[in-house]
Amino acid sequence: MKALRHKKMAEKHKKYHHTKALNCALPFCFFCTMNEPDPFLRTFKITECFKEIPLRDDPESVLALSGLWNIAMTRPDNPEFPELGIFECMAKLISRGISDRKWLFRDQNVYIPYYAAHIIGSYAMNRAEFAEIAVESGVIPPLMELLRGKISWVEQRVAIRALGHLASHERTFESVAQIGGETVELAMEIASNFVENVYTQFFCLKKRLKYQRNLLTRGLGGVEIENRKAEEWAIQTQCWSLYLINSFARKEKHLNFICKTNFLKNLCGIWGGLINPEAPGGIGLLRTLCKTETGRKAVADVEEVLKSLCVLARTSDEWQIMAIECLLNLIKDPETRYRVLETSVFSLVDLVELETGIDRKKQKLGDILTRALLQDYHKIKYGNQKLYSERATRALGELWDLKVEKKRKEKLMSEKEMKKRKLLVGILKKQGNHKFRIGEIEKAAMKYTEALNISLPKMRKQRLVLHSNRAQCFLLVRDPEAAISDTTRALCLSKQGSPHMRSLWRRSQAYDMMRLSKESLMDCLVFVSCRIKLKHKIPFYAARMINKQMNATWVFGSVKLRTLNSDEDLVRESVMGECGDGRMLMMKMKQRKNG
């Protein structure tokens, strides 16, 4: 409740000086200065106040910082404080907290470095001129000390945020880049390990630091709110770390650090999450890397990253387009094209009928993909160019048949012939439905395949239903990969803004079979959203799936599992006689829990 107490004390202090009109005993008191009506005198007092605050040793300093934090959060574009010395004041306060531990833990001074770094980040966020003043005021060295973990994970969080905003401006990027190697490596470490650090240093502790709890909840709420906010902060910090790294990647600096294999693999698991839907997570940085020659070579060499991009490209995730852009950049580059085609062609072929516009010319994404995939298909079809995988070659052949051969036939076909073809497709579909109802699932799938083979590109509605029905057959015979392919094709054929609901639910089930919890969750959420728009009830099976996948995608879930496995390893060591007696085992487990 300390944060709430801070606010009440600040309000009481302001009210006291306003109503009693008494002179405060404290020279250049922040609250008295804020009530100064004379603009010239106010400017002078604020300047002096910022000089005095780092030198003082009184309990009101934290109240002043809390007040400044509120102002910075609500009015980050106001030039008054940045022009009067707030950045130099904040830099000195952070430095004092790092160097003078007695002062830091006296009264409530432990809050001050957090507020100071947060204030710097808030003012540097939007205005390049403020960021420039901040750099000239010497904020980078103390922020770097916080980034190195000199106090705790809480201060690391606001330091990475502030440095990320400073690096995002052209005017101040070079100042951050002067120590870029260490900055990038620390940001990579935070992006990769911050969730685990929050879990071990806060979440799993029975006795948590009070000031961290108060900062998380602003003095309101209990353990449940603390836990929820800790998850949110962990995700935010990962995204801010990537934001900082992204500034270097855009300038093509320190790519040798950023493109390390293990880090690229980690990026695939950094998800902005439901708490922060606007944060691009790891995919945002991967997209930037795929725009650089060094980045494309590095990404193309890591099969796990390519597979993750392929999975994301066939989901309902808001960042689906980012994944497709990454893969497009990779297959357009002659150096990486054929390595990436071997892995990605199966996913991208399913997306060639997407009608989403992607560029200024409003070109359909499906058409862009088709051209990219078939740009040198003649070398494979008629020349000596070969792919290692026959299945990949066959997939390109099917794409050629759909987008070239069938379209050519369609143009030459008379209206009478077209009607006959539609009628035959309808008959085969009915036969497939009959086989499905009597339990002959594999025969039903064959009938749907026959219908799809003779269908034409213009028959979008019929093909949509056929792909969706065949996907249901694949689900029943436990072939989730084929079900994902068919449902994705059905969704690409559905109208923009109105996805085919059955296909969404079926793909959610298929992802669940493959233990791709996040992808299953996203499809299920879109499915439920579509039903709500139509004012339909949410089915119990969908609610159950959401609950299951929410638990599976819990931020700290994988960390908890790793921790439990590590403790099991310690027990195993003890049994084998490698860990000494039981007391030594307990000491090791306790040290791990305390971080």
XYZ file of C-alpha atoms in Angstrom:
595
model
C 0.000 0.000 0.000
C 3.035 2.295 -0.016
C 2.389 3.657 -3.506
C -1.130 4.635 -2.459
C 0.304 6.199 0.701
C 2.771 8.184 -1.448
C -0.102 9.627 -3.449
C -2.142 10.547 -0.365
C 0.860 12.169 1.311
C 1.629 14.163 -1.839
C -1.972 15.377 -2.071
C -1.969 16.266 1.634
C 1.321 18.162 1.243
C 0.016 20.162 -1.738
C -3.255 20.921 0.039
C -1.406 22.067 3.168
C 0.728 24.615 1.310
C -2.160 25.774 -0.838
C -4.684 26.333 1.956
C -2.364 27.590 4.674
C -0.204 29.644 2.306
C 2.768 28.954 4.551
C 6.408 28.905 3.490
C 7.847 25.409 3.440
C 10.953 24.877 5.570
C 12.468 22.872 2.707
C 14.256 25.109 0.176
C 12.934 24.684 -3.377
C 10.329 22.146 -2.295
C 8.885 20.372 -5.343
C 5.253 20.697 -4.213
C 5.607 24.367 -3.303
C 7.289 24.987 -6.663
C 4.368 23.368 -8.511
C 2.006 25.848 -6.815
C 4.087 28.899 -7.764
C 1.810 31.265 -9.780
C 4.573 33.507 -11.165
C 5.875 31.821 -14.381
C 9.378 33.355 -14.185
C 9.786 32.448 -10.526
C 8.378 28.981 -11.226
C 10.993 28.368 -13.940
C 13.797 29.433 -11.597
C 12.486 27.288 -8.740
C 12.051 24.186 -10.929
C 15.634 24.513 -12.181
C 16.945 24.837 -8.635
C 14.683 22.026 -7.447
C 16.207 19.624 -9.995
C 19.676 20.613 -8.783
C 18.767 20.098 -5.115
C 16.857 16.788 -5.247
C 19.934 14.528 -5.855
C 21.761 16.186 -2.943
C 18.978 15.841 -0.393
C 18.548 13.123 2.161
C 14.916 13.481 3.199
C 11.859 11.214 2.857
C 10.031 13.698 0.603
C 12.326 12.967 -2.352
C 10.434 9.809 -3.253
C 7.150 11.780 -3.182
C 8.632 14.310 -5.584
C 9.798 11.514 -7.903
C 6.368 9.873 -7.761
C 4.802 13.199 -8.731
C 7.282 13.706 -11.593
C 6.596 10.159 -12.782
C 2.858 10.884 -12.956
C 3.505 14.069 -14.951
C 5.908 12.287 -17.337
C 3.389 9.524 -17.960
C 0.453 11.851 -18.603
C 2.279 14.710 -20.389
C 5.388 13.226 -22.055
C 5.436 15.891 -24.789
C 5.466 18.874 -22.414
C 8.875 20.610 -22.826
C 8.925 22.349 -19.416
C 10.804 19.757 -17.328
C 13.117 18.402 -20.081
C 14.346 21.943 -20.785
C 14.903 22.770 -17.102
C 17.214 19.913 -16.092
C 15.077 16.868 -15.257
C 17.334 14.449 -17.164
C 20.498 15.441 -15.331
C 18.602 15.192 -12.045
C 17.361 11.659 -12.872
C 20.830 10.531 -13.997
C 22.360 11.683 -10.703
C 19.640 9.962 -8.669
C 20.195 6.651 -10.452
C 23.969 6.948 -9.965
C 23.480 7.696 -6.271
C 21.208 4.671 -5.841
C 23.837 2.425 -7.438
C 26.870 3.788 -5.560
C 25.333 4.563 -2.146
C 23.548 1.445 -0.888
C 22.910 2.914 2.564
C 21.047 5.836 1.024
C 19.163 3.501 -1.351
C 17.703 1.415 1.463
C 17.006 4.338 3.780
C 13.356 5.392 4.134
C 11.718 4.760 0.749
C 14.624 5.746 -1.502
C 14.609 2.293 -3.113
C 11.735 3.513 -5.305
C 13.772 6.399 -6.715
C 15.958 4.660 -9.377
C 12.862 2.974 -10.832
C 10.932 6.250 -11.075
C 13.980 8.095 -12.443
C 14.584 5.612 -15.284
C 10.868 5.516 -16.081
C 10.759 9.324 -16.301
C 13.719 9.346 -18.731
C 12.022 6.758 -20.936
C 8.676 8.557 -20.943
C 10.135 11.892 -22.035
C 12.465 10.275 -24.622
C 9.648 8.209 -26.137
C 8.101 10.617 -28.659
C 10.308 13.679 -29.034
C 13.774 13.416 -30.601
C 14.770 16.782 -29.133
C 14.026 15.500 -25.614
C 16.071 12.368 -26.294
C 18.956 14.580 -27.424
C 18.801 16.626 -24.201
C 18.726 13.367 -22.213
C 21.880 12.053 -23.898
C 23.681 15.378 -23.406
C 22.663 15.259 -19.721
C 24.525 11.967 -19.260
C 21.666 9.490 -18.781
C 23.247 6.612 -20.743
C 25.968 5.497 -18.231
C 23.593 5.171 -15.227
C 20.953 3.469 -17.396
C 23.597 0.985 -18.518
C 24.406 0.224 -14.883
C 20.747 -0.612 -14.284
C 20.717 -2.702 -17.455
C 23.624 -4.729 -16.069
C 21.369 -5.624 -13.125
C 23.073 -3.482 -10.463
C 19.834 -3.198 -8.451
C 17.123 -5.670 -9.571
C 14.978 -6.901 -12.474
C 12.453 -4.095 -11.851
C 15.035 -1.412 -12.640
C 16.336 -3.460 -15.590
C 12.868 -3.270 -17.073
C 12.672 0.539 -17.114
C 16.330 0.895 -18.171
C 15.788 -1.206 -21.311
C 12.665 0.811 -22.059
C 14.529 4.128 -21.786
C 17.515 2.947 -23.846
C 15.183 1.549 -26.488
C 13.493 4.931 -26.923
C 16.863 6.721 -27.046
C 18.104 4.299 -29.732
C 14.931 4.720 -31.812
C 15.728 8.357 -32.731
C 18.194 9.161 -35.515
C 19.755 11.984 -33.483
C 20.574 9.839 -30.463
C 21.129 6.382 -31.954
C 24.878 6.876 -32.358
C 25.248 7.817 -28.682
C 23.722 4.461 -27.693
C 25.652 2.689 -30.455
C 29.007 3.806 -28.992
C 28.561 1.067 -26.413
C 26.437 -0.962 -28.818
C 28.148 -4.334 -28.492
C 27.484 -4.617 -24.772
C 24.026 -3.034 -25.092
C 22.945 -5.524 -27.734
C 24.318 -8.515 -25.822
C 22.597 -7.425 -22.601
C 19.326 -6.817 -24.474
C 19.581 -10.277 -26.064
C 20.179 -11.830 -22.648
C 17.173 -9.983 -21.177
C 14.939 -10.955 -24.116
C 15.951 -14.610 -23.704
C 16.006 -14.919 -19.898
C 13.841 -12.181 -18.383
C 10.748 -14.366 -17.957
C 12.808 -16.914 -16.057
C 14.414 -14.168 -13.939
C 11.020 -12.730 -12.954
C 9.811 -16.213 -12.087
C 12.799 -17.140 -9.919
C 13.410 -13.695 -8.381
C 9.778 -12.758 -7.711
C 6.940 -15.014 -8.824
C 7.885 -18.237 -7.016
C 9.058 -16.511 -3.821
C 6.845 -16.655 -0.752
C 8.474 -13.530 0.692
C 8.590 -10.882 -2.037
C 10.274 -7.486 -1.816
C 7.703 -4.927 -0.729
C 8.792 -2.148 -3.035
C 8.552 -4.467 -6.069
C 5.073 -5.570 -5.023
C 3.967 -1.963 -4.579
C 5.364 -0.898 -7.942
C 3.537 -3.768 -9.628
C 0.136 -3.088 -8.073
C 0.407 0.633 -7.187
C -0.496 -0.378 -3.650
C -3.788 -2.005 -4.641
C -4.682 -5.692 -4.786
C -3.148 -8.877 -3.496
C -1.080 -11.777 -4.761
C -3.313 -12.511 -7.748
C -2.902 -8.989 -9.163
C 0.845 -9.092 -8.408
C 1.145 -12.330 -10.375
C -0.837 -10.981 -13.310
C 1.228 -7.789 -13.446
C 4.487 -9.740 -13.118
C 3.513 -11.735 -16.225
C 2.628 -8.525 -18.056
C 5.909 -6.858 -17.097
C 7.898 -9.911 -18.189
C 6.278 -9.835 -21.640
C 6.655 -6.050 -21.943
C 10.333 -6.214 -21.030
C 10.999 -8.891 -23.633
C 9.326 -6.713 -26.269
C 11.227 -3.575 -25.176
C 14.467 -5.556 -25.396
C 13.622 -6.568 -28.957
C 12.687 -2.974 -29.733
C 16.182 -1.884 -28.704
C 17.844 -4.693 -30.676
C 15.654 -3.859 -33.660
C 17.086 -0.325 -33.749
C 20.552 -1.828 -34.268
C 19.298 -4.398 -36.786
C 17.675 -1.675 -38.904
C 21.057 0.072 -39.114
C 22.705 -3.314 -39.843
C 24.944 -2.914 -36.807
C 26.131 -5.767 -34.589
C 24.328 -8.332 -36.753
C 27.093 -10.805 -35.848
C 25.757 -10.735 -32.257
C 22.066 -10.630 -33.157
C 22.221 -13.469 -35.701
C 23.552 -16.084 -33.298
C 21.744 -19.380 -33.806
C 20.523 -19.825 -30.224
C 19.130 -16.308 -30.087
C 17.299 -16.746 -33.410
C 15.722 -19.903 -31.993
C 14.703 -18.004 -28.853
C 13.016 -15.323 -30.967
C 10.477 -17.847 -32.210
C 9.191 -18.335 -28.676
C 8.982 -14.652 -27.730
C 5.327 -13.890 -28.157
C 3.778 -10.483 -27.429
C 0.842 -12.391 -25.978
C -2.749 -11.524 -25.218
C -1.728 -8.945 -22.623
C 0.104 -6.822 -25.185
C -1.409 -7.496 -28.650
C 0.348 -4.538 -30.307
C 3.861 -5.773 -29.465
C 5.310 -7.699 -32.430
C 7.372 -10.069 -30.310
C 10.204 -12.006 -31.911
C 8.652 -11.963 -35.387
C 9.132 -8.180 -35.643
C 12.898 -8.539 -35.230
C 13.008 -11.516 -37.611
C 11.269 -9.408 -40.263
C 13.934 -6.708 -39.878
C 16.714 -9.306 -40.119
C 15.181 -10.803 -43.262
C 15.549 -7.410 -44.936
C 19.340 -7.640 -44.583
C 21.699 -9.934 -46.463
C 23.450 -11.112 -43.274
C 20.127 -11.717 -41.555
C 18.681 -13.729 -44.461
C 21.703 -16.012 -44.572
C 21.539 -16.588 -40.815
C 17.777 -17.251 -40.721
C 17.902 -19.571 -43.750
C 20.495 -21.740 -41.947
C 18.302 -22.360 -38.880
C 15.625 -24.917 -39.706
C 13.733 -24.363 -36.431
C 13.247 -20.677 -37.308
C 12.011 -21.513 -40.819
C 9.538 -24.018 -39.427
C 8.265 -21.461 -36.889
C 7.763 -18.903 -39.665
C 5.856 -21.496 -41.692
C 3.596 -22.293 -38.743
C 2.927 -18.602 -38.060
C 2.190 -17.955 -41.750
C -0.778 -20.355 -41.532
C -2.471 -19.004 -38.403
C -5.053 -16.449 -37.321
C -2.326 -14.528 -35.530
C -2.241 -10.791 -36.225
C 1.425 -11.212 -37.176
C 0.719 -13.782 -39.892
C 1.574 -11.184 -42.568
C 4.957 -10.514 -40.907
C 5.843 -14.216 -41.155
C 4.819 -14.307 -44.821
C 6.937 -11.197 -45.504
C 9.946 -12.914 -43.894
C 9.517 -15.996 -46.072
C 8.988 -13.875 -49.198
C 12.245 -12.007 -48.578
C 14.042 -15.321 -48.137
C 12.718 -16.961 -51.307
C 13.300 -13.840 -53.413
C 17.007 -13.872 -52.490
C 18.919 -16.171 -54.914
C 21.379 -17.043 -52.123
C 18.691 -18.460 -49.823
C 15.831 -19.280 -52.208
C 16.220 -23.036 -52.682
C 17.204 -23.810 -49.087
C 14.071 -22.049 -47.867
C 11.775 -23.443 -50.582
C 12.483 -26.984 -49.406
C 10.985 -26.148 -46.004
C 8.410 -23.455 -46.743
C 6.759 -24.399 -50.030
C 4.170 -26.653 -48.346
C 2.934 -23.832 -46.127
C 3.103 -21.061 -48.727
C 1.215 -23.066 -51.373
C -1.749 -23.144 -48.980
C -1.796 -19.319 -48.956
C -1.738 -18.531 -52.681
C -5.412 -17.534 -52.724
C -5.198 -14.988 -49.904
C -6.863 -11.785 -51.049
C -5.337 -9.523 -48.407
C -3.638 -6.434 -49.863
C -0.014 -6.072 -48.783
C 1.535 -3.097 -50.603
C 0.683 0.352 -51.912
C -0.457 -1.084 -55.236
C -3.005 -3.176 -53.296
C -1.657 -6.348 -54.852
C -3.253 -9.482 -53.441
C -0.888 -11.335 -51.160
C -1.793 -14.636 -52.800
C -0.731 -13.338 -56.220
C 2.585 -12.034 -54.825
C 3.243 -15.459 -53.281
C 2.368 -17.230 -56.517
C 4.802 -15.133 -58.552
C 7.564 -15.601 -55.969
C 7.109 -19.386 -55.801
C 6.855 -19.873 -59.573
C 9.403 -17.252 -60.674
C 11.818 -19.889 -62.005
C 9.582 -22.955 -62.019
C 10.399 -23.452 -65.719
C 13.959 -24.377 -64.636
C 12.505 -27.147 -62.456
C 9.828 -28.242 -64.948
C 11.865 -28.110 -68.143
C 15.482 -27.521 -67.090
C 18.131 -29.077 -64.872
C 17.219 -27.314 -61.603
C 16.061 -29.818 -58.990
C 14.852 -29.605 -55.413
C 16.113 -32.189 -52.955
C 12.568 -33.055 -51.929
C 10.271 -34.688 -54.483
C 7.348 -33.656 -52.291
C 8.375 -29.986 -52.599
C 8.652 -30.349 -56.394
C 5.192 -31.946 -56.457
C 3.770 -29.064 -54.394
C 5.095 -26.529 -56.907
C 3.613 -28.646 -59.698
C 0.187 -28.545 -58.016
C 0.506 -24.766 -57.696
C 1.366 -24.479 -61.401
C -1.670 -26.588 -62.239
C -4.005 -24.457 -60.085
C -2.785 -20.982 -61.001
C -1.664 -21.513 -64.629
C -3.110 -24.629 -66.285
C -6.591 -24.499 -64.754
C -6.909 -20.761 -65.328
C -5.986 -21.276 -68.970
C -8.639 -24.010 -69.313
C -11.186 -21.836 -67.521
C -10.725 -19.004 -70.032
C -11.289 -21.383 -72.978
C -14.282 -23.136 -71.418
C -17.799 -22.316 -72.642
C -20.592 -21.413 -70.229
C -22.294 -24.748 -70.943
C -19.137 -26.688 -70.109
C -18.707 -24.634 -66.949
C -22.207 -25.568 -65.751
C -21.536 -29.256 -66.412
C -18.290 -29.058 -64.431
C -20.068 -27.377 -61.480
C -22.766 -30.046 -61.569
C -20.183 -32.844 -61.520
C -18.333 -31.214 -58.613
C -21.650 -30.999 -56.713
C -22.374 -34.707 -57.357
C -18.949 -35.788 -56.098
C -19.375 -33.600 -53.006
C -22.725 -35.249 -52.210
C -21.161 -38.689 -52.644
C -18.394 -37.662 -50.263
C -20.940 -36.439 -47.712
C -22.789 -39.779 -47.945
C -19.579 -41.765 -47.417
C -18.766 -39.558 -44.417
C -22.199 -40.126 -42.811
C -21.930 -43.905 -43.041
C -18.458 -43.832 -41.491
C -16.329 -44.483 -44.586
C -14.034 -41.565 -43.815
C -11.139 -42.374 -46.130
C -13.472 -42.947 -49.102
C -15.209 -39.648 -48.315
C -11.850 -37.851 -48.435
C -11.136 -39.463 -51.827
C -14.450 -38.175 -53.218
C -13.685 -34.650 -51.991
C -10.244 -34.932 -53.625
C -11.825 -35.989 -56.932
C -14.134 -32.986 -56.767
C -11.228 -30.616 -56.033
C -9.191 -32.033 -58.925
C -11.875 -31.181 -61.498
C -12.960 -27.912 -59.884
C -11.928 -24.588 -61.429
C -10.403 -21.484 -59.742
C -13.681 -19.528 -60.078
C -15.586 -22.092 -57.991
C -14.406 -20.506 -54.735
C -17.461 -21.345 -52.602
C -17.554 -24.986 -53.690
C -13.808 -25.419 -53.193
C -13.979 -23.780 -49.757
C -16.527 -26.359 -48.566
C -14.637 -29.250 -50.164
C -11.363 -28.293 -48.449
C -13.117 -27.855 -45.111
C -14.958 -31.181 -45.404
C -11.802 -33.021 -46.376
C -10.047 -31.417 -43.380
C -12.667 -32.980 -41.093
C -11.860 -36.381 -42.620
C -8.149 -35.835 -41.971
C -8.903 -34.936 -38.351
C -10.793 -38.185 -37.857
C -7.960 -40.276 -39.325
C -5.470 -38.366 -37.104
C -3.609 -36.502 -39.877
C -3.424 -32.973 -38.398
C -0.846 -31.625 -40.889
C -3.156 -32.400 -43.839
C -6.096 -30.921 -41.893
C -4.155 -27.678 -41.307
C -3.346 -27.477 -45.022
C -6.987 -27.902 -46.072
C -8.465 -25.584 -43.455
C -5.907 -22.912 -44.335
C -6.916 -23.154 -47.996
C -10.579 -22.934 -47.028
C -9.924 -19.832 -44.913
C -8.005 -18.189 -47.776
C -11.041 -18.787 -50.018
C -13.460 -17.240 -47.511
C -14.393 -13.567 -47.654
C -12.122 -10.995 -46.038
C -13.366 -10.113 -42.567
C -15.670 -13.141 -42.516
C -13.584 -16.315 -42.021
C -15.198 -19.722 -42.418
C -16.051 -20.672 -38.837
C -16.024 -24.442 -39.236
C -12.559 -24.281 -40.781
C -11.332 -22.139 -37.880
C -12.574 -24.648 -35.341
C -11.182 -27.595 -37.305
C -7.770 -25.973 -37.634
C -7.799 -25.200 -33.904
C -8.340 -28.909 -33.260
C -5.562 -29.852 -35.675
C -3.099 -27.509 -33.974
C -4.144 -28.984 -30.639
C -3.297 -32.461 -31.958
C 0.171 -31.176 -32.899
C 0.548 -29.540 -29.454
C 0.816 -26.083 -31.012
C -1.089 -24.415 -28.194
C -0.677 -20.766 -29.173
C -1.836 -21.388 -32.741
C -4.798 -23.444 -31.528
C -5.724 -20.692 -29.074
C -5.642 -17.934 -31.709
C -7.905 -19.870 -34.087
C -10.316 -20.686 -31.283
C -10.485 -17.047 -30.174
C -11.289 -15.896 -33.720
C -13.907 -18.656 -33.952
C -15.567 -17.458 -30.743
C -15.325 -13.822 -31.882
C -17.161 -14.684 -35.127
C -19.925 -16.398 -33.181
C -20.288 -13.416 -30.860
C -20.646 -11.067 -33.858
C -23.472 -13.246 -35.147
C -24.995 -13.259 -31.629
C -24.562 -17.028 -31.327
C -23.804 -18.763 -28.053
C -20.236 -19.747 -27.273
C -20.104 -23.568 -27.433
C -18.866 -25.417 -24.389
C -16.239 -27.247 -26.447
C -14.743 -23.909 -27.585
C -14.654 -22.534 -24.024
C -12.932 -25.716 -22.883
C -10.344 -25.442 -25.671
C -9.593 -21.808 -24.774
C -9.125 -22.723 -21.121
C -6.835 -25.605 -22.051
C -4.658 -23.518 -24.374
C -4.528 -20.522 -22.019
C -3.059 -22.816 -19.383
C -0.640 -24.282 -21.919
C 0.560 -20.845 -23.083
C 0.946 -19.449 -19.551
C 3.957 -17.137 -19.533
C 5.741 -18.905 -16.684
C 4.599 -22.415 -17.650
C 7.763 -23.532 -19.437
C 9.977 -21.927 -16.762
C 8.124 -23.738 -14.007
C 8.522 -27.020 -15.874
C 12.259 -26.449 -16.313
C 12.603 -25.587 -12.613
C 10.782 -28.749 -11.577
C 12.943 -30.827 -13.917
C 16.080 -29.214 -12.468
C 14.960 -30.087 -8.937
C 14.323 -33.666 -10.047
C 17.874 -33.756 -11.434
C 19.191 -32.622 -8.045
C 17.273 -35.406 -6.292
C 18.671 -37.883 -8.809
C 22.206 -36.600 -8.119
C 21.648 -37.023 -4.402
C 20.493 -40.605 -4.861
C 23.577 -41.344 -6.982
C 25.765 -39.998 -4.192
C 27.028 -37.016 -6.188
C 25.343 -34.350 -4.094
C 26.306 -35.307 -0.581
C 23.729 -35.576 2.165
C 20.119 -34.327 2.188
C 21.077 -31.020 3.797
C 23.328 -30.145 0.848
C 20.460 -30.972 -1.530
C 18.085 -28.694 0.347
C 20.651 -25.878 0.325
C 21.073 -26.130 -3.470
C 17.315 -26.131 -4.071
C 16.868 -23.156 -1.742
C 19.632 -21.209 -3.529
C 17.949 -21.855 -6.883
C 14.551 -20.685 -5.612
C 16.079 -17.518 -4.200
C 17.681 -16.762 -7.573
